[in-house]
Tab-separated table of C-alpha atoms in Angstrom:
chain	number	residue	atom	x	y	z
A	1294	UNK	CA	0.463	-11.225	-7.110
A	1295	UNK	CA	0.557	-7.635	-6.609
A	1296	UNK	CA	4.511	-6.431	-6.888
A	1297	UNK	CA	4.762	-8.101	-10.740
A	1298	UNK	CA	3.372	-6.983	-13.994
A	1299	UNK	CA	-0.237	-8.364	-14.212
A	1300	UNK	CA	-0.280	-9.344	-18.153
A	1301	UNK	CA	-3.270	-8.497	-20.933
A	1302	UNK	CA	-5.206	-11.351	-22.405
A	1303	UNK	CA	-7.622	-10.897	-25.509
A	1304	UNK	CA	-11.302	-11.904	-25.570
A	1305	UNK	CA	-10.586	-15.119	-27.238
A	1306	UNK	CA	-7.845	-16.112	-24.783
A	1307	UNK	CA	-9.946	-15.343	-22.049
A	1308	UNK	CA	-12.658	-17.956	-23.755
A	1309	UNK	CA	-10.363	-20.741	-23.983
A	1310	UNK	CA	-10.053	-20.996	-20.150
A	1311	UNK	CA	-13.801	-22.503	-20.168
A	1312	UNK	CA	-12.908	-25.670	-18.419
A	1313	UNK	CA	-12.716	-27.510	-14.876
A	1314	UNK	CA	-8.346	-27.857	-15.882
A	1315	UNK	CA	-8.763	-23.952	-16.079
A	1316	UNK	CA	-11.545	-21.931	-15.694
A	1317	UNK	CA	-10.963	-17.530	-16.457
A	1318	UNK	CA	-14.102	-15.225	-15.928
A	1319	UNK	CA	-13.785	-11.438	-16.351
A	1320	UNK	CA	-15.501	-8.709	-14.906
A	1321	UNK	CA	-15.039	-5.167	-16.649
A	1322	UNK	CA	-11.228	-5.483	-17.886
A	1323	UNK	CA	-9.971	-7.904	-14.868
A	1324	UNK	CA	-9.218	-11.163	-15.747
A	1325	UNK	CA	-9.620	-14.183	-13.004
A	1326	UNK	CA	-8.173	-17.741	-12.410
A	1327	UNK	CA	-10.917	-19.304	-10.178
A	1328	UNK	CA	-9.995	-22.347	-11.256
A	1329	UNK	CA	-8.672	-23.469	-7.449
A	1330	UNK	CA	-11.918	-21.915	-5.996
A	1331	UNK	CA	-14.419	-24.296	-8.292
A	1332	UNK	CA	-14.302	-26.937	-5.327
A	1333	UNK	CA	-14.728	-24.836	-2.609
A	1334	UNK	CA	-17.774	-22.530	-4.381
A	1335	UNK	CA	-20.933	-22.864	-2.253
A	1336	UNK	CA	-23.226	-23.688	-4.918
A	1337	UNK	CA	-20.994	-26.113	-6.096
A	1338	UNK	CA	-18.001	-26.107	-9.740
A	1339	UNK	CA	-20.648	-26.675	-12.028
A	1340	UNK	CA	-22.558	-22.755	-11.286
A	1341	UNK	CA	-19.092	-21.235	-11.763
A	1342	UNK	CA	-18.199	-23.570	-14.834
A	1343	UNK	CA	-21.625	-22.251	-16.578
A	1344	UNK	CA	-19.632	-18.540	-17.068
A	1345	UNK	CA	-15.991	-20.431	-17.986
A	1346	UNK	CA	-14.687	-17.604	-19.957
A	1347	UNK	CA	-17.321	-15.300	-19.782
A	1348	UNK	CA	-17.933	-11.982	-18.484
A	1349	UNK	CA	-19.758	-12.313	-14.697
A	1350	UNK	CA	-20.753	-8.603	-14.205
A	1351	UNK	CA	-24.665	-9.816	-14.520
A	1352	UNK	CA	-24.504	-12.656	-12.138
A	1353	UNK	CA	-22.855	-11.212	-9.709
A	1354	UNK	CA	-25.432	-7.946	-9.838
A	1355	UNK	CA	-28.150	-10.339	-9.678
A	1356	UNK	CA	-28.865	-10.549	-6.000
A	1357	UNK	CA	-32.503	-11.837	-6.712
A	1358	UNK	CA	-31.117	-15.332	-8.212
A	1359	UNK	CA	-27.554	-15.458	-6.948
A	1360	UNK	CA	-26.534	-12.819	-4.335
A	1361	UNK	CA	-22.692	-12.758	-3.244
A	1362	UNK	CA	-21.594	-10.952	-0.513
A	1363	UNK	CA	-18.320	-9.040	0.169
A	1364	UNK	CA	-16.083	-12.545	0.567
A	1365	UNK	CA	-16.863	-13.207	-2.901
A	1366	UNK	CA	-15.307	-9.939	-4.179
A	1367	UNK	CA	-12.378	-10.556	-1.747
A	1368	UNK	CA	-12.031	-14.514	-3.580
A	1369	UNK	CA	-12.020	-12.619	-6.777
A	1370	UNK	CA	-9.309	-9.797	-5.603
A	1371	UNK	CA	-7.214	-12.671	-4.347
A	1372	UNK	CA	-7.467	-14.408	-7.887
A	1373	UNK	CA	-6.874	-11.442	-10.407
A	1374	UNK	CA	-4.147	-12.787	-13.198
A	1375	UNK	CA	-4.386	-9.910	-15.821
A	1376	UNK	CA	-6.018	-7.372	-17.908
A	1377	UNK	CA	-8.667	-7.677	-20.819
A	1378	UNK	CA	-6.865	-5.724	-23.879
A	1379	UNK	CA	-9.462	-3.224	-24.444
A	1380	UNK	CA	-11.439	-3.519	-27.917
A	1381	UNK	CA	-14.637	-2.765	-29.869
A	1382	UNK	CA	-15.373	-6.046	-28.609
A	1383	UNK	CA	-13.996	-5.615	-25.134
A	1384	UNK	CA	-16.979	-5.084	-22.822
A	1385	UNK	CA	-17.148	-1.805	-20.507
A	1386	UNK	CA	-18.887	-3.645	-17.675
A	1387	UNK	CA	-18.023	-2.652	-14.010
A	1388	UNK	CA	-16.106	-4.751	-11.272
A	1389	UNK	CA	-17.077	-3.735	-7.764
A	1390	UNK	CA	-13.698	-1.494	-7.448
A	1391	UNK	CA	-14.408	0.087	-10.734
A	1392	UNK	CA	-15.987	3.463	-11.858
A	1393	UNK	CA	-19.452	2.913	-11.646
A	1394	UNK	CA	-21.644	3.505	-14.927
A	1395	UNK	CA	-22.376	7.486	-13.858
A	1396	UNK	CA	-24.745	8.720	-17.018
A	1397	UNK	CA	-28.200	10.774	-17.434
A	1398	UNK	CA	-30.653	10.181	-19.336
A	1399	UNK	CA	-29.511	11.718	-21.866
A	1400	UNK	CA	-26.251	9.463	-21.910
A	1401	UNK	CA	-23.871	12.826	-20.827
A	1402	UNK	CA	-21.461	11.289	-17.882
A	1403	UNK	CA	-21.987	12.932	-14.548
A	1404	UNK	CA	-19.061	12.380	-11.892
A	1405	UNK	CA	-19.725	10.141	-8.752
A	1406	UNK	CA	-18.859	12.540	-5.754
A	1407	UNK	CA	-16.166	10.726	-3.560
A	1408	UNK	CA	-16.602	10.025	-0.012
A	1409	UNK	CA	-13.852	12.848	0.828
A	1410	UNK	CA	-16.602	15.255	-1.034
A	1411	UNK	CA	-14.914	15.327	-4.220
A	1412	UNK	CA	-15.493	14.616	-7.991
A	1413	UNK	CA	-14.503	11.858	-9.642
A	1414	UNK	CA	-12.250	12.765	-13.088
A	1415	UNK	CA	-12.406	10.472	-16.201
A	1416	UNK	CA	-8.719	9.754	-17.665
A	1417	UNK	CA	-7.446	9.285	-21.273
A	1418	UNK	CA	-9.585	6.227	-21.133
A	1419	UNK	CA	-12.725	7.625	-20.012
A	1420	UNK	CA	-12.353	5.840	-16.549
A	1421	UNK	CA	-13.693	7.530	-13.689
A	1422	UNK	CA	-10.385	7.844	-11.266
A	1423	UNK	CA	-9.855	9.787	-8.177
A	1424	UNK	CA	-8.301	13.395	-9.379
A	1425	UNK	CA	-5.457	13.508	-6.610
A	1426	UNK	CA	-4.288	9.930	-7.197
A	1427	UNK	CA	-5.363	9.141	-10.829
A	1428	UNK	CA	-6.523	6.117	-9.876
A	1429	UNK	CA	-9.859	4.061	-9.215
A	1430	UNK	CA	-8.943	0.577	-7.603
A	1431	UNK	CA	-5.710	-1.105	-6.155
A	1432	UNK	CA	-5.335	-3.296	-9.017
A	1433	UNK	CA	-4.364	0.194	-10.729
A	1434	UNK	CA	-1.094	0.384	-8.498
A	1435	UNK	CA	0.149	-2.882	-10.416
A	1436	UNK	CA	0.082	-1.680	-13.690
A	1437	UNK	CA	2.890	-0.575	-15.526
A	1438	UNK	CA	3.143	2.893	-15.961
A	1439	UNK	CA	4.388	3.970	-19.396
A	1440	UNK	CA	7.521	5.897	-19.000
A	1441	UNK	CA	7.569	8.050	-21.624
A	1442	UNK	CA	4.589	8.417	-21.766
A	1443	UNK	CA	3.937	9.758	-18.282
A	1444	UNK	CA	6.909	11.943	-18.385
A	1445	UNK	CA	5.719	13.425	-21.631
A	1446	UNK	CA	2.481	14.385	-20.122
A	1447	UNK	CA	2.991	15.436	-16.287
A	1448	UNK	CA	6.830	16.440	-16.684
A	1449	UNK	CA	7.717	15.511	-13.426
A	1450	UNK	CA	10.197	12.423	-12.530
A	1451	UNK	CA	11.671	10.585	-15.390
A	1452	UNK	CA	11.380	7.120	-14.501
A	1453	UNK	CA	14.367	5.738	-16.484
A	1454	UNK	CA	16.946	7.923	-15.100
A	1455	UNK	CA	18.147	8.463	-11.218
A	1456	UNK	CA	15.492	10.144	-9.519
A	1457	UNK	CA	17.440	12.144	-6.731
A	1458	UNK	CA	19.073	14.108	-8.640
A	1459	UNK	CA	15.704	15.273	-10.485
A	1460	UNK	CA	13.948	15.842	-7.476
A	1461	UNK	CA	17.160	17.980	-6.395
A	1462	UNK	CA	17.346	19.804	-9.335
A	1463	UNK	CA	14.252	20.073	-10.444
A	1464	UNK	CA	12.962	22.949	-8.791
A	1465	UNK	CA	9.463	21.880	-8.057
A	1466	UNK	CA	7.266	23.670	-6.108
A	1467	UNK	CA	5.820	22.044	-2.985
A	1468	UNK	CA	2.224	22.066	-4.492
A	1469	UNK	CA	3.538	20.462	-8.040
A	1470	UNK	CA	5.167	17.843	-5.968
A	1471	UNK	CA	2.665	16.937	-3.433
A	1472	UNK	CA	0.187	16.476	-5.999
A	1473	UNK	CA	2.399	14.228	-8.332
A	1474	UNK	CA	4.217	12.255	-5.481
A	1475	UNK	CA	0.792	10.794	-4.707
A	1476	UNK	CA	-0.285	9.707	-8.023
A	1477	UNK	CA	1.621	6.453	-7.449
A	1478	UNK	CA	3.412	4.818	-10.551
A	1479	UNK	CA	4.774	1.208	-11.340
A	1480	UNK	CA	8.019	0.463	-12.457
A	1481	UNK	CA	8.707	-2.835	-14.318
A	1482	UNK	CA	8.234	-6.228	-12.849
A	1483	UNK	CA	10.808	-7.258	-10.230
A	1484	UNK	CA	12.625	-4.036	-10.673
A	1485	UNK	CA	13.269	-0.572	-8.811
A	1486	UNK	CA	13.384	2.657	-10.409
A	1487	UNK	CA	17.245	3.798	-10.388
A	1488	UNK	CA	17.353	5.984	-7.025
A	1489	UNK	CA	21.099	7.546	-7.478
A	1490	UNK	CA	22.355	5.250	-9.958
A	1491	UNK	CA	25.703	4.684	-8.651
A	1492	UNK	CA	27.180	2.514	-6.231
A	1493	UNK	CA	25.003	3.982	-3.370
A	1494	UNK	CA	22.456	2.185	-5.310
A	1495	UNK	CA	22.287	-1.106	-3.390
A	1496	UNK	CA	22.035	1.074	-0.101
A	1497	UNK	CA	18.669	2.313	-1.052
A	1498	UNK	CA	17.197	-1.363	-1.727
A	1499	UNK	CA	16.481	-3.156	1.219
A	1500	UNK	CA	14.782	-6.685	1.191
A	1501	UNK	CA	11.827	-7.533	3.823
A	1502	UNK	CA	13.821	-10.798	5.431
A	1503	UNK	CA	17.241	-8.407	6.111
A	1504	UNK	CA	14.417	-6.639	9.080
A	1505	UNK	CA	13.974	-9.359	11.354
A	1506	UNK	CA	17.704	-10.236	10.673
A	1507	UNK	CA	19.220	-7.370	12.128
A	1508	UNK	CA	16.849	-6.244	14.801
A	1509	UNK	CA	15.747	-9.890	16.314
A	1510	UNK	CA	18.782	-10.820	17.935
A	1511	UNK	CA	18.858	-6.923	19.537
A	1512	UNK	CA	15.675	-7.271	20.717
A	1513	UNK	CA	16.564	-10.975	22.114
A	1514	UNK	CA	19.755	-10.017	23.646
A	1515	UNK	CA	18.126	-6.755	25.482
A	1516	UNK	CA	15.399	-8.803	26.901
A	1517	UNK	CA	18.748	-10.994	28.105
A	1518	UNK	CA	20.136	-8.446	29.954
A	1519	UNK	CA	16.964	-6.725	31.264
A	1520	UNK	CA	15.364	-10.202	32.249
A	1521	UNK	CA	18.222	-10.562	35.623
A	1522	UNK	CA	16.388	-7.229	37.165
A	1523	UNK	CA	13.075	-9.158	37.665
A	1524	UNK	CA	12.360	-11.214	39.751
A	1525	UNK	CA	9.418	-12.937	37.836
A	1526	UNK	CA	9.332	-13.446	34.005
A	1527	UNK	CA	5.770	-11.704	34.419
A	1528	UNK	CA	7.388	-8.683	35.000
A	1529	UNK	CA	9.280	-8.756	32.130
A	1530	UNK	CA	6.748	-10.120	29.918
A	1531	UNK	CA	4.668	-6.646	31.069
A	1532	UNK	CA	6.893	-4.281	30.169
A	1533	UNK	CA	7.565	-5.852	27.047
A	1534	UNK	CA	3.625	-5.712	26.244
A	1535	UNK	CA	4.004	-2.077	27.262
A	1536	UNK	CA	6.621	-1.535	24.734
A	1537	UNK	CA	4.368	-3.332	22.207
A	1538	UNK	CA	1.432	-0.579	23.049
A	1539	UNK	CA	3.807	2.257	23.041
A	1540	UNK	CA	4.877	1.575	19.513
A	1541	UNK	CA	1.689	1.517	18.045
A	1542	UNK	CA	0.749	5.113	19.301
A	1543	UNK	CA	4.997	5.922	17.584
A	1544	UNK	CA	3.928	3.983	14.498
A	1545	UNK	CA	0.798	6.084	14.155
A	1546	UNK	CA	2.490	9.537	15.103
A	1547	UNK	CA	5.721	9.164	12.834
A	1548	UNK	CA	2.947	7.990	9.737
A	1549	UNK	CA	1.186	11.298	10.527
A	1550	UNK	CA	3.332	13.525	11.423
A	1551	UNK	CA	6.938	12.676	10.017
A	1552	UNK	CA	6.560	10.848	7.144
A	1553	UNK	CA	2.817	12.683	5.992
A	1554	UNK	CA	4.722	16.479	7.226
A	1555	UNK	CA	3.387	17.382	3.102
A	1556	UNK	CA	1.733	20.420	3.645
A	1557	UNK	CA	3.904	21.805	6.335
A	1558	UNK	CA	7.138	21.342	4.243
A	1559	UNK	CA	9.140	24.111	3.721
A	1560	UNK	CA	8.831	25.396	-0.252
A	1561	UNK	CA	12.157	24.278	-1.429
A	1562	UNK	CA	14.924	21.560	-2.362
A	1563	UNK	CA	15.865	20.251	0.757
A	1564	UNK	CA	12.128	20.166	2.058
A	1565	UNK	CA	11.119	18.503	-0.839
A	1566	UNK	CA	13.986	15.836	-1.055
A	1567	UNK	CA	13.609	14.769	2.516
A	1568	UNK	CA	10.158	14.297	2.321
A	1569	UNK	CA	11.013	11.962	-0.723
A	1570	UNK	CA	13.598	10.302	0.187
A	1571	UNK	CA	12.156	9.336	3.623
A	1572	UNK	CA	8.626	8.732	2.655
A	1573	UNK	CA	7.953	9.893	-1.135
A	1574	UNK	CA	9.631	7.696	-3.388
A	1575	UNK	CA	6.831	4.574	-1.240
A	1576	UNK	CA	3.684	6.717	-2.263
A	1577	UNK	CA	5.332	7.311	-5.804
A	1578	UNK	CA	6.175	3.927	-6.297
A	1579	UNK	CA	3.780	1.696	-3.576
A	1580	UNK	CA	4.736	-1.791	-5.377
A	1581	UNK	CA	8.655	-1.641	-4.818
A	1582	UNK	CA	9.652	-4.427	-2.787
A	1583	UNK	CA	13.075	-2.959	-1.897
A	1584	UNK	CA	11.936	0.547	-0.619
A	1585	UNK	CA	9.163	-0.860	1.192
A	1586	UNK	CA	10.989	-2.038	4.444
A	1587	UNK	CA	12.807	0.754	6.815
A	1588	UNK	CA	16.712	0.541	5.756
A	1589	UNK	CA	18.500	-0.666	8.971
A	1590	UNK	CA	21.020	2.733	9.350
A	1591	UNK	CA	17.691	4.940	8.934
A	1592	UNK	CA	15.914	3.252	11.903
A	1593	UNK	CA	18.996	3.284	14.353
A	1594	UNK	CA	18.661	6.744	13.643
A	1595	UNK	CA	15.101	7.406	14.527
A	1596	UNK	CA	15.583	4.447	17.326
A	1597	UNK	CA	18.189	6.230	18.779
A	1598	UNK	CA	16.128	9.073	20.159
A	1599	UNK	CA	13.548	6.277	21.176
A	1600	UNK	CA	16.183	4.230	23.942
A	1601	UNK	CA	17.062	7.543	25.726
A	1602	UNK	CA	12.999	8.369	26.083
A	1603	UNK	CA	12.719	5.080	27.961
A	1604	UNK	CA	15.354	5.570	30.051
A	1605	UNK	CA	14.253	8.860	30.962
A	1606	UNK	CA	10.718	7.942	31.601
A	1607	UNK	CA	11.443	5.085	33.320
A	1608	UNK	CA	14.391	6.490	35.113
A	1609	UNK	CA	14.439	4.506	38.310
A	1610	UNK	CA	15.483	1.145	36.690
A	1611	UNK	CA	17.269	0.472	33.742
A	1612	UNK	CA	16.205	-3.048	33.186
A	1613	UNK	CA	12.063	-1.713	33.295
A	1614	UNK	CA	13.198	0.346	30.931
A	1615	UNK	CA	15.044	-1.910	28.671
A	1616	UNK	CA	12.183	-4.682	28.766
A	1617	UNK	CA	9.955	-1.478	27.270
A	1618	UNK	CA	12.078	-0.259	24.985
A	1619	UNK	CA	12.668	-3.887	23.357
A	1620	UNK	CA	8.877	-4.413	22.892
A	1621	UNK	CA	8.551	-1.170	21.044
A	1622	UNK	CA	11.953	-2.460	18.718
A	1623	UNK	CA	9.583	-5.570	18.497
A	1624	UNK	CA	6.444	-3.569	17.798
A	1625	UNK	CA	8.531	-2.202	14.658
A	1626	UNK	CA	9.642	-5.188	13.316
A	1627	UNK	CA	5.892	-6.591	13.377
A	1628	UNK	CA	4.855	-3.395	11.794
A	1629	UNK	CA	7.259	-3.762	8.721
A	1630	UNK	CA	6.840	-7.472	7.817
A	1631	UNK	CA	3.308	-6.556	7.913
A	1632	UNK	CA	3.802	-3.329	5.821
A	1633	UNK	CA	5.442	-5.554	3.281
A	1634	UNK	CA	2.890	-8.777	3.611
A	1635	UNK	CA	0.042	-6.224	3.015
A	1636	UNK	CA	1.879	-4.945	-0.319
A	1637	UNK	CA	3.173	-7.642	-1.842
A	1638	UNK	CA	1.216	-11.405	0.333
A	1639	UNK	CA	-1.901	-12.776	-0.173
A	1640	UNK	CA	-3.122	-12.898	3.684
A	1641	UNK	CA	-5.065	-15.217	5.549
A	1642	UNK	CA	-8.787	-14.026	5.812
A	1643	UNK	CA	-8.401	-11.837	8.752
A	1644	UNK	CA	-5.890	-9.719	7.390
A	1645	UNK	CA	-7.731	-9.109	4.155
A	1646	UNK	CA	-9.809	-6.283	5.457
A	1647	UNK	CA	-6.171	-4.470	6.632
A	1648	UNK	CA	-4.563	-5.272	2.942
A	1649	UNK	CA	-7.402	-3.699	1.492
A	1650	UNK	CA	-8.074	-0.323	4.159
A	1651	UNK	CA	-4.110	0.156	3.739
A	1652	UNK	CA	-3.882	-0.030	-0.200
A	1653	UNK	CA	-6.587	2.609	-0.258
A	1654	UNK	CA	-4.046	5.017	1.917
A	1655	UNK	CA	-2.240	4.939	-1.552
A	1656	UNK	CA	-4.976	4.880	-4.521
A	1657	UNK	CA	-7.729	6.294	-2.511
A	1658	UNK	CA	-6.968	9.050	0.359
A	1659	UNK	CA	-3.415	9.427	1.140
A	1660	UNK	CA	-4.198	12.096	4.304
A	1661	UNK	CA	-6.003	9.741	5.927
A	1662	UNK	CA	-5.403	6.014	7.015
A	1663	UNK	CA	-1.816	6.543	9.123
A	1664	UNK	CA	-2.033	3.238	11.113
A	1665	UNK	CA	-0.715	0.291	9.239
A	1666	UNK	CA	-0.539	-2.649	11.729
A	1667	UNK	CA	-4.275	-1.653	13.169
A	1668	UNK	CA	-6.698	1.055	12.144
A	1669	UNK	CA	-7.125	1.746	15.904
A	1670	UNK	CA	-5.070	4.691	16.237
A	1671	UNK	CA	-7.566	6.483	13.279
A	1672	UNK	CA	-10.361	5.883	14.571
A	1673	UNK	CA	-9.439	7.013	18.035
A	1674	UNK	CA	-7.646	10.561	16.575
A	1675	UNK	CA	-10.687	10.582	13.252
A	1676	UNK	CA	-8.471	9.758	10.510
A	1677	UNK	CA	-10.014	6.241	9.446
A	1678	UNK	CA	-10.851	5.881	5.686
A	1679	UNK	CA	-14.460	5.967	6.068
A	1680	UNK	CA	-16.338	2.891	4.356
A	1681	UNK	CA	-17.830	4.413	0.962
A	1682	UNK	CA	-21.452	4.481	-0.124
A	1683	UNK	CA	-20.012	5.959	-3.697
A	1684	UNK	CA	-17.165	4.398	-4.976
A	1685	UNK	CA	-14.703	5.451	-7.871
């Protein structure tokens, strides 16, 4: 679902869902279709057919009569179809990603503190949102920014127009762009934002299936070649699991410390365009499908370097060091199908928890969170996103 448009409904649209053909509940402005999970609800269709287009911020609060735990948020997250169109009538209640309701007694807001020791800001709305990424939840990165709009106010990157050549000319300074490169935006449904806008525009777009495409049969022929210096397909089989471990330590070091260099960018043009050309334009526009995946001439590039490592480490035999390097090529085609699955996929229960730790890398805390196959590598080196006690 995420990756298209999520549309508005009104009150009274939301109301007519109220049956077992199709069944809508709301809570805050999110709009749900449970109507596939009425069947498989523990307490059986006819609890969740009680609030059939209603709001179900009480029920679910209610742990004394009807506590859910965190699998019933994740049901919900999996089943978001739109937005309520906000309205006198429209209620302000809070989903469990939202802003909670922060007010003293006297009714003046006070700002949650995030868990990165930071204050929450409200936006034009009066929504509590993070103040480096504008945002509160991931449902946020699916909603369409207004173009105009957004230009008007934060004069940065015009989204209707080619945006190398504004990022080239537009003499930003490092600290102007850092902060508005991570306060991701969302181009129309099935769309990308014009990169160049010429004919090196299909060059920039690459699709998720072109990955396993053009590096499988690589991978397949090198473990060919490399599989008549063993003498047992064990051996083989270890060095390629080698390969597969070494990758995740690259995957976690380039994330860091190539693609996350921000701060350490030198304050000009070329600094700045690299950075968003190579990494950027993702964490300024998370939901494109075609700048998602690694294009296939940028990762022969960076691979490159990678094939004469394992031949140098592994010096004494070329087919040890093949095997290797051919389970790290694997290790990166596993790590951007699953970049890509946890953007734009539902996932199967067990991959949930990763969808959700990664999409907080963009709305949440961008300097932490590097690994994206496995948070292993962050909690090893102390970059994890922390679980939070407060949340936006």
């Amino acid at each position: 679902m995420p990756g298209r448009t999520l549309p508005t409904f009104t009150l009274a649209e939301v109301e007519s869902h109220n049956s077992d053909k199709s069944c809508f509940v709301t809570l805050g402005r999110n709009v749900y279709d449970v109507t596939d999970f009425l069947d498989s609800h523990p307490g059986g269709a006819d609890l969740v057919l009680e609030y059939a287009g209603k709001d179900i911020t009480a029920i679910l609060k209610d742990e004394s009569s009807h506590a859910h735990s965190d699998a019933a948020y994740e049901v919900l997250s999996d089943s978001l179809v739109g937005f309520l169109v906000s309205s006198p009538t429209t209620t302000n209640s809070n989903s469990s990603n939202s802003k909670p309701n922060n007010t003293n007694a006297n009714g003046n807001s006070k700002p949650p503190i995030l868990e990165d020791g930071l204050e929450a800001v409200q936006d034009a709305n009066g929504n509590w949102v993070h103040p480096r990424t504008g945002m509160s939840c991931e449902e946020d990165l699916t909603k369409d920014t207004d173009i105009a709009s957004d230009y008007k106010t934060h004069k940065f990157l015009d989204l209707s127009r080619p945006l190398f050549p504004q990022v080239w000319f537009g003499n930003f300074s490092k600290e102007f762009y850092l902060d508005q490169v991570h306060r991701p935006r969302h181009y129309k449904a099935g769309a990308s934002a014009p990169l160049f806008g010429n004919f090196l525009e299909p060059l920039t777009k690459t699709p998720w299936w072109v990955i396993p495409i053009v590096w499988l049969p690589p991978v397949g022929y090198g473990l060919y070649l490399a599989s008549k210096g063993f003498s047992s397909p064990l051996g083989e089989v270890g060095c390629f699991v080698l390969g597969l471990f070494f990758w995740t330590i690259a995957e976690y070091g380039l994330h860091r410390f190539l693609f996350h260099l921000d701060y350490y960018l030198p304050d000009n043009r070329i600094g700045i365009t690299l950075h968003f050309t190579l990494h950027g334009i993702h964490h300024y526009l998370p939901m494109d499908r075609y700048r998602l995946v690694m294009p296939p001439v940028l990762f022969a590039a960076l691979a490159a370097p990678f094939w004469k490592l394992a031949h140098a480490v592994f010096f004494w035999d070329w087919h040890i060091a093949t095997a290797v390097y051919c389970g790290g090529i694997f290790g990166y085609i596993c790590y951007d199908l699953t970049h890509y699955f946890l953007h734009h996929q539902n996932l199967p229960l067990w991959w949930k928890q990763l969808k959700k730790y990664h999409l907080e890398h963009h709305f949440l805390d961008y300097e932490n969170g590097f690994g994206v196959t496995s948070p292993f590598w962050d909690k090893v080196f102390g970059t994890e996103i922390k679980p939070k006690d407060k949340r936006v």
